[in-house]
Coordinates of C-alpha atoms in Angstrom, one line a residue:
M1 CA -74.0 -86.2 85.4
K2 CA -74.5 -85.2 81.8
P3 CA -71.2 -84.6 79.9
G4 CA -72.2 -80.7 79.7
A5 CA -72.9 -80.5 83.3
R6 CA -69.3 -81.8 83.9
I7 CA -68.1 -79.2 81.5
A8 CA -70.0 -76.6 83.4
A9 CA -68.5 -77.6 86.4
V10 CA -65.0 -77.3 85.1
I11 CA -65.7 -73.9 83.9
E12 CA -66.8 -72.8 87.3
L13 CA -63.8 -74.4 88.9
Y14 CA -61.4 -72.7 86.5
D15 CA -62.9 -69.2 87.0
G16 CA -63.0 -69.5 90.7
W17 CA -59.3 -70.5 90.8
T18 CA -58.4 -67.7 88.4
H19 CA -60.3 -64.9 90.1
N20 CA -59.5 -65.8 93.8
R21 CA -55.8 -66.9 92.9
D22 CA -56.3 -69.8 95.7
D23 CA -54.5 -73.1 95.8
A24 CA -56.0 -75.3 93.1
D25 CA -56.5 -78.2 95.4
R26 CA -58.4 -75.9 98.0
V27 CA -60.7 -74.8 95.1
V28 CA -61.5 -78.4 94.2
S29 CA -62.0 -79.4 97.8
G30 CA -64.3 -76.6 98.5
Y31 CA -66.1 -77.1 95.4
F32 CA -67.0 -80.8 96.0
G33 CA -67.3 -80.2 99.7
S34 CA -70.3 -78.1 99.1
R35 CA -71.7 -80.4 96.5
R36 CA -71.8 -83.8 98.2
Y37 CA -74.3 -85.2 95.6
I38 CA -71.5 -85.4 92.9
G39 CA -70.6 -89.2 92.6
G40 CA -67.0 -90.4 92.6
G41 CA -66.8 -90.8 88.7
D42 CA -68.0 -87.5 88.0
R43 CA -65.7 -85.9 90.6
R44 CA -62.5 -87.7 88.9
E45 CA -63.6 -86.5 85.4
I46 CA -64.2 -83.0 86.4
S47 CA -60.9 -82.8 88.5
E48 CA -59.0 -84.2 85.6
R49 CA -60.4 -81.8 83.2
F50 CA -59.8 -78.9 85.5
Y51 CA -56.0 -79.8 86.1
N52 CA -55.7 -80.2 82.4
L53 CA -56.8 -76.6 81.8
I54 CA -53.8 -75.6 84.2
R55 CA -51.6 -78.0 82.6
H56 CA -52.5 -76.4 79.4
Q57 CA -52.5 -72.8 80.6
A58 CA -49.9 -71.1 78.5
R59 CA -50.6 -73.0 75.2
L60 CA -54.4 -72.5 75.5
G61 CA -53.6 -68.7 76.1
W62 CA -51.2 -68.6 73.1
W63 CA -53.9 -70.1 70.8
L64 CA -56.7 -67.8 71.8
A65 CA -54.4 -64.8 71.4
E66 CA -53.2 -66.3 68.0
C67 CA -56.9 -66.5 66.9
D68 CA -57.5 -62.9 68.1
Y69 CA -60.3 -64.1 70.6
Q70 CA -61.2 -61.5 72.9
F71 CA -62.0 -63.8 76.0
Q72 CA -59.5 -65.9 78.0
D73 CA -62.0 -67.1 80.6
G74 CA -62.9 -70.7 81.8
R75 CA -65.3 -71.0 79.1
A76 CA -63.1 -69.9 76.2
R77 CA -60.4 -72.2 77.4
M78 CA -62.6 -75.0 77.8
I79 CA -63.9 -74.9 74.3
A80 CA -60.2 -74.5 73.0
D81 CA -59.1 -77.4 75.1
L82 CA -62.0 -79.7 73.8
V83 CA -60.8 -79.0 70.3
L84 CA -57.0 -78.9 70.8
H85 CA -56.7 -81.6 73.2
D86 CA -59.6 -84.0 72.9
G87 CA -60.1 -83.3 69.1
L88 CA -63.8 -82.8 69.2
T89 CA -66.0 -81.4 66.3
T90 CA -68.3 -78.4 66.4
S91 CA -71.2 -80.8 66.7
E92 CA -69.8 -82.7 69.5
I93 CA -68.9 -79.4 71.5
E94 CA -72.6 -78.2 70.9
D95 CA -73.9 -81.4 72.4
R96 CA -72.2 -80.3 75.6
F97 CA -72.9 -76.6 75.3
C98 CA -76.4 -77.4 74.9
G99 CA -78.1 -74.8 77.2
E100 CA -80.0 -77.5 79.4
Q101 CA -80.2 -77.3 83.0
F102 CA -76.8 -77.5 84.6
C103 CA -75.0 -77.4 81.3
P104 CA -73.3 -74.3 79.5
D105 CA -75.2 -72.0 77.4
I106 CA -75.4 -72.6 73.8
L107 CA -72.4 -71.7 71.5
R108 CA -72.4 -68.1 70.2
P109 CA -71.4 -67.5 66.6
N110 CA -68.0 -66.1 67.9
E111 CA -67.4 -69.2 69.6
K112 CA -68.2 -71.4 66.7
H113 CA -65.8 -69.3 64.6
L114 CA -63.0 -70.0 67.2
I115 CA -63.7 -73.8 66.9
N116 CA -63.5 -73.4 63.1
K117 CA -60.1 -71.7 63.4
L118 CA -58.8 -74.2 65.8
S119 CA -60.0 -77.4 64.0
G120 CA -57.3 -79.6 62.8
T121 CA -54.7 -78.2 65.1
T122 CA -53.3 -79.6 68.5
L123 CA -52.1 -77.7 71.5
D124 CA -48.4 -77.6 70.4
H125 CA -47.3 -75.5 67.5
D126 CA -43.7 -74.8 66.2
A127 CA -44.3 -70.9 66.4
Q128 CA -45.0 -71.0 70.3
P129 CA -42.2 -69.5 72.3
G130 CA -40.1 -71.9 74.5
A131 CA -41.8 -70.8 77.7
V132 CA -45.3 -71.3 76.2
K133 CA -44.3 -74.9 75.0
A134 CA -42.8 -75.8 78.5
E135 CA -45.9 -74.3 80.2
L136 CA -43.8 -72.0 82.4
P137 CA -43.7 -68.4 83.2
K138 CA -40.9 -66.6 81.5
W139 CA -38.8 -65.9 84.7
L140 CA -38.8 -69.7 85.5
Y141 CA -38.1 -70.8 82.0
T142 CA -34.9 -68.8 82.0
E143 CA -33.9 -70.3 85.1
L144 CA -34.5 -73.7 84.2
M145 CA -32.9 -73.5 80.9
K146 CA -29.5 -72.8 82.7
L147 CA -30.0 -76.1 84.5
H148 CA -31.5 -78.4 81.7
H149 CA -30.5 -76.6 78.6
E150 CA -31.7 -78.7 75.5
N151 CA -33.3 -81.3 77.9
L152 CA -35.8 -78.9 79.3
A153 CA -38.7 -79.8 76.8
A154 CA -38.5 -83.3 77.8
E155 CA -38.3 -82.5 81.6
M156 CA -41.3 -80.3 81.4
A157 CA -43.1 -82.8 79.3
A158 CA -42.7 -85.2 82.1
Y159 CA -43.9 -82.7 84.6
N160 CA -47.1 -82.1 82.6
Q161 CA -48.0 -85.6 82.9
P162 CA -50.3 -86.6 86.0
A163 CA -48.3 -88.8 88.6
K164 CA -49.4 -92.3 89.4
L165 CA -50.3 -93.2 93.0
D166 CA -47.1 -94.5 95.0
L167 CA -47.4 -96.4 98.2
R168 CA -44.6 -97.3 100.8
V169 CA -45.1 -100.7 102.5
N170 CA -44.8 -100.5 106.3
R171 CA -42.5 -103.2 107.1
L172 CA -43.5 -103.0 110.8
R173 CA -46.8 -104.5 109.9
G174 CA -45.9 -106.8 107.1
S175 CA -43.9 -107.5 103.8
V176 CA -44.3 -105.9 100.2
E177 CA -45.8 -109.4 99.3
D178 CA -48.4 -109.1 102.2
A179 CA -49.4 -105.7 101.0
I180 CA -49.9 -106.8 97.4
K181 CA -51.9 -109.7 98.6
S182 CA -54.1 -107.4 100.7
L183 CA -54.5 -104.9 98.0
K184 CA -55.6 -107.7 95.4
A185 CA -58.1 -109.0 97.9
D186 CA -59.8 -105.5 97.8
G187 CA -60.0 -105.5 94.1
I188 CA -57.0 -103.4 93.3
K189 CA -55.4 -104.4 90.0
D190 CA -52.4 -103.1 87.9
I191 CA -50.0 -103.1 90.9
E192 CA -46.3 -102.5 90.2
R193 CA -43.2 -102.6 92.1
T194 CA -41.6 -99.2 92.3
P195 CA -38.0 -99.4 90.3
Y196 CA -35.8 -97.9 93.1
A197 CA -37.5 -97.7 96.4
P198 CA -37.4 -101.4 98.0
N199 CA -40.8 -101.1 99.9
G200 CA -42.6 -99.1 97.2
L201 CA -45.8 -100.0 95.1
R202 CA -47.1 -98.1 92.1
L203 CA -50.7 -98.0 91.2
P204 CA -52.9 -96.3 88.7
L205 CA -54.2 -92.9 89.6
G206 CA -57.6 -92.3 91.0
L207 CA -57.8 -95.1 93.4
N208 CA -59.0 -94.7 97.0
M209 CA -56.7 -96.3 99.2
L210 CA -58.3 -95.0 102.4
V211 CA -61.0 -97.7 102.4
T212 CA -58.5 -100.6 101.8
A213 CA -57.8 -103.1 104.6
A214 CA -54.2 -102.5 103.9
Y215 CA -54.3 -98.7 104.8
K216 CA -56.6 -99.2 107.7
D217 CA -54.2 -101.8 109.3
G218 CA -51.2 -99.7 108.9
L219 CA -49.6 -101.8 106.0
I220 CA -49.3 -99.0 103.5
E221 CA -48.8 -95.3 103.5
I222 CA -49.2 -93.1 100.4
Q223 CA -45.9 -91.7 99.6
D224 CA -44.1 -90.8 96.3
E225 CA -41.0 -92.9 95.5
A226 CA -38.9 -89.6 95.7
S227 CA -39.5 -89.3 99.4
Q228 CA -39.1 -92.9 100.0
I229 CA -35.7 -92.7 98.4
C230 CA -34.8 -89.7 100.5
V231 CA -35.7 -91.8 103.8
H232 CA -33.5 -94.6 102.3
L233 CA -30.5 -92.1 102.2
V234 CA -31.0 -91.2 105.8
D235 CA -29.6 -94.5 106.4
A236 CA -31.5 -94.9 109.7
K237 CA -30.3 -97.8 111.9
P238 CA -31.8 -99.5 114.9
G239 CA -31.0 -97.6 118.1
M240 CA -30.2 -94.2 116.5
T241 CA -31.4 -91.1 118.0
I242 CA -32.9 -89.1 115.0
L243 CA -34.3 -85.5 114.5
D244 CA -37.0 -85.0 111.8
M245 CA -36.8 -81.2 112.0
C246 CA -39.6 -80.1 109.6
A247 CA -41.8 -83.4 110.0
G248 CA -45.1 -82.0 108.6
G249 CA -47.5 -84.9 108.5
G250 CA -45.1 -87.4 109.3
G251 CA -44.6 -89.5 106.3
K252 CA -40.8 -89.8 106.3
T253 CA -40.9 -90.0 110.1
L254 CA -42.8 -93.2 109.6
G255 CA -40.4 -94.4 107.1
L256 CA -37.5 -93.8 109.4
A257 CA -39.1 -95.8 112.2
A258 CA -39.8 -98.7 109.8
D259 CA -36.0 -98.8 108.9
M260 CA -35.1 -98.6 112.6
R261 CA -37.6 -101.6 113.2
G262 CA -39.2 -99.4 115.8
K263 CA -36.1 -99.3 117.9
G264 CA -34.6 -96.2 118.8
R265 CA -35.9 -92.5 119.1
I266 CA -37.2 -90.2 116.6
L267 CA -37.9 -86.7 117.6
A268 CA -40.5 -85.2 114.9
C269 CA -40.9 -81.4 115.2
D270 CA -43.0 -79.1 113.3
T271 CA -44.4 -75.4 113.7
H272 CA -47.8 -76.6 113.0
G273 CA -49.7 -78.4 115.6
G274 CA -52.4 -79.8 113.4
R275 CA -49.8 -81.5 111.0
L276 CA -48.2 -83.1 114.3
D277 CA -51.7 -84.3 115.4
N278 CA -52.2 -86.1 112.1
A279 CA -48.7 -87.5 112.4
R280 CA -49.6 -89.0 115.8
K281 CA -52.8 -90.7 114.3
R282 CA -50.6 -92.2 111.4
A283 CA -47.8 -93.3 113.8
R284 CA -50.5 -95.2 115.8
R285 CA -51.9 -96.9 112.8
A286 CA -48.3 -97.7 111.7
G287 CA -47.4 -99.4 114.9
A288 CA -44.6 -96.9 115.4
G289 CA -45.8 -94.6 118.2
D290 CA -43.3 -95.9 120.8
C291 CA -40.3 -94.8 119.2
I292 CA -41.5 -91.3 117.9
Q293 CA -42.1 -88.3 119.9
Q294 CA -43.8 -85.3 118.3
R295 CA -43.1 -81.6 119.6
I296 CA -44.4 -78.2 118.3
I297 CA -41.5 -75.8 117.9
A298 CA -41.8 -72.1 117.4
D299 CA -39.2 -71.9 114.7
E300 CA -35.5 -73.2 114.0
R301 CA -34.5 -71.1 116.8
D302 CA -36.6 -72.6 119.4
S303 CA -35.1 -72.6 122.8
W304 CA -36.1 -76.3 123.7
L305 CA -34.2 -77.4 120.5
R306 CA -31.3 -75.3 121.2
N307 CA -30.5 -77.5 124.3
K308 CA -30.2 -80.5 121.8
S309 CA -27.0 -79.2 120.2
G310 CA -24.6 -82.1 119.2
F311 CA -27.2 -84.7 120.3
F312 CA -28.5 -86.6 117.2
D313 CA -27.0 -89.3 114.9
R314 CA -29.2 -88.2 112.2
V315 CA -31.0 -84.8 111.5
L316 CA -33.4 -84.8 108.4
L317 CA -34.2 -81.3 107.0
D318 CA -37.1 -81.6 104.7
V319 CA -37.4 -78.1 104.5
P320 CA -40.1 -75.9 103.4
C321 CA -39.5 -75.1 99.9
S322 CA -41.2 -74.0 96.5
G323 CA -42.6 -77.4 95.9
L324 CA -41.9 -77.0 92.1
G325 CA -40.9 -80.8 92.0
T326 CA -44.5 -81.8 92.5
L327 CA -45.8 -80.1 89.3
R328 CA -47.3 -83.5 88.2
R329 CA -49.6 -83.3 91.2
N330 CA -49.8 -79.5 91.7
P331 CA -49.6 -77.9 88.1
A332 CA -50.7 -74.7 89.5
L333 CA -47.7 -74.1 91.6
R334 CA -45.7 -72.8 88.6
W335 CA -48.3 -69.9 88.1
R336 CA -48.3 -69.1 91.9
I337 CA -44.7 -68.9 92.8
G338 CA -42.5 -65.8 92.0
Q339 CA -39.0 -64.8 92.3
R340 CA -39.8 -62.8 95.5
D341 CA -41.2 -65.9 97.1
L342 CA -38.1 -68.0 96.0
R343 CA -35.9 -65.4 97.8
G344 CA -38.1 -65.6 101.0
L345 CA -37.8 -69.4 100.8
M346 CA -34.0 -69.5 100.2
A347 CA -33.5 -67.1 103.4
E348 CA -35.7 -69.6 105.7
Q349 CA -34.1 -72.6 104.3
S350 CA -30.5 -71.2 105.1
K351 CA -31.6 -70.6 108.8
I352 CA -33.1 -74.1 109.1
L353 CA -29.9 -75.6 107.7
K354 CA -27.6 -73.6 110.1
A355 CA -30.0 -74.6 113.1
G356 CA -30.2 -78.3 112.0
A357 CA -26.3 -78.6 111.5
A358 CA -26.0 -77.7 115.2
K359 CA -27.9 -80.7 116.2
V360 CA -25.7 -83.3 114.6
T361 CA -23.3 -85.2 116.8
K362 CA -19.7 -85.7 115.7
G363 CA -19.7 -88.6 113.3
G364 CA -23.4 -88.3 112.7
R365 CA -25.2 -87.0 109.3
L366 CA -27.1 -84.2 108.2
I367 CA -29.6 -84.6 105.3
Y368 CA -30.8 -81.7 103.6
A369 CA -33.8 -82.6 101.1
T370 CA -36.3 -80.4 99.0
C371 CA -39.1 -81.3 96.6
S372 CA -37.8 -78.4 94.4
I373 CA -36.3 -78.2 91.0
M374 CA -34.6 -74.9 91.6
P375 CA -30.7 -74.7 92.1
E376 CA -31.1 -71.7 94.3
E377 CA -32.9 -74.0 96.8
N378 CA -30.5 -77.0 96.3
E379 CA -26.9 -76.9 94.9
R380 CA -26.2 -73.2 95.5
L381 CA -27.5 -73.2 99.1
I382 CA -25.4 -76.4 99.7
E383 CA -22.4 -74.8 98.3
T384 CA -22.7 -71.8 100.7
F385 CA -23.1 -74.2 103.6
M386 CA -19.9 -76.0 102.6
R387 CA -18.0 -72.9 102.4
D388 CA -19.0 -71.8 105.9
R389 CA -19.0 -75.3 107.7
K390 CA -15.6 -77.0 107.3
D391 CA -16.6 -79.5 110.2
F392 CA -19.0 -81.1 107.6
K393 CA -18.2 -83.3 104.6
P394 CA -20.3 -84.3 101.8
V395 CA -21.3 -88.0 101.7
P396 CA -21.7 -89.3 98.1
V397 CA -25.1 -90.9 97.4
N398 CA -23.4 -93.9 95.8
E399 CA -21.7 -94.6 99.2
I400 CA -24.9 -94.7 100.9
W401 CA -26.7 -96.4 98.2
P402 CA -24.2 -98.8 96.7
D403 CA -27.0 -101.4 95.8
A404 CA -29.0 -98.9 93.9
P405 CA -30.6 -100.4 90.6
K406 CA -28.2 -100.2 87.7
S407 CA -30.7 -98.5 85.8
V408 CA -31.0 -95.4 88.1
P409 CA -28.6 -92.6 87.2
V410 CA -27.2 -92.3 90.7
P411 CA -24.5 -89.5 91.0
G412 CA -21.6 -90.1 93.1
G413 CA -18.0 -89.1 93.8
K414 CA -16.7 -86.0 95.0
D415 CA -17.7 -83.8 92.0
K416 CA -21.3 -84.6 92.2
P417 CA -22.1 -86.3 95.5
W418 CA -25.9 -85.1 95.7
L419 CA -28.9 -87.0 94.3
R420 CA -31.4 -84.8 92.0
L421 CA -34.5 -86.8 90.9
S422 CA -37.0 -85.9 88.1
P423 CA -40.0 -87.6 86.5
N424 CA -38.2 -87.6 83.1
V425 CA -35.2 -89.6 84.2
H426 CA -36.6 -91.6 87.3
G427 CA -40.4 -91.5 87.1
T428 CA -40.5 -89.7 90.4
D429 CA -41.3 -86.2 91.6
G430 CA -38.5 -83.8 91.3
F431 CA -36.4 -84.0 94.5
F432 CA -33.0 -83.1 95.9
V433 CA -31.1 -84.8 98.5
A434 CA -27.5 -83.8 100.0
V435 CA -25.9 -85.7 102.9
F436 CA -23.2 -84.5 105.1
E437 CA -21.3 -86.1 108.0
R438 CA -19.9 -84.1 110.9
T439 CA -16.3 -84.6 111.3
A440 CA -15.7 -82.3 114.1
K441 CA -17.8 -80.3 116.7
G442 CA -16.8 -77.1 115.2
K443 CA -18.8 -73.6 115.9
V444 CA -21.7 -72.3 113.9
K445 CA -21.0 -69.2 112.0

């Protein structure tokens, strides 16, 4: 594709996303699904530019308003981004907006005037409000300022960078060294070890792992390091009986099976049968099918699950959440999640936490996890749980993970027993993990 044709595709994607208010990934998937003729390299560049427009959403809007420009559509934002982010000149932009087949129409006089106004500037400007600089809705900026204070700018700068590709090596199929060797044989370069997860690898973004021998053989799974750390904190042992109550596609379930060396029993539950179907396929490929049982449940009050009270050594609750810790991969989420959505999620999380706690045997552990950065979904919810459930005590992260690399700021002790991960500090997705041990049978309140 010509550069102009790729630009036209980005504009079409952006306008489709803003008009339909749909999930950005779904928009991209649908667009390319109906255009099979677009090659892999073109798809990568188009996708990258589209997601950059979303990452630059607030600042581009601010600049267009500052220039008194009357439009805020994909074409206007693309032109502004080519100047502010790419540093292109008028003539270079004219080469792309050339009016040829599949390319955008030629630049109009008001667009050339906009380019002249923006020339010599960048996306960032001292006059921008804090929420604009951080690329956040005002309400979310206010909430996160309470959490991060003067560090919020650095935190959001990290969230506004695309994430690299993290892999988990499946020890049921081989070693980390085996995986590296296999990937190199398939031409994969620049392979790094993840700094914290012992079985993790980190690769450049944009590689297709599904065609590699390591993936086909079940030796690797695509999984962010934060999720791998979460599984590590479950502290699963061979012979245990474990409930993964919100199993989804089964990524953490497979990590648990590997830690148990395939010995024991894992019950993986979810309300979506399609997710569990995918989890079954992944389990077979990983060689973990014998120790994993999948079951569809209606919700956290499922009658079959109620009969499992006090039954499990470990209960993992990777609860439905806002997903705001995944902004590196899903930059559009910040513009789709509202305060009302958050309140609904908190109510659901509280119900799941209450139901999951009932399934833990005395001496067993409850692990609560989210890929959210919001205190309402994390610390505040956990504090309420601790007030209500005196039969559970927090287990400090540094007791479960005493051999954590010295470079990772792992909190510990009675004052901060939870783990909060972020791309700025740890290079992972934003993630929260809290671990509790059941000290008595107790009654559910």
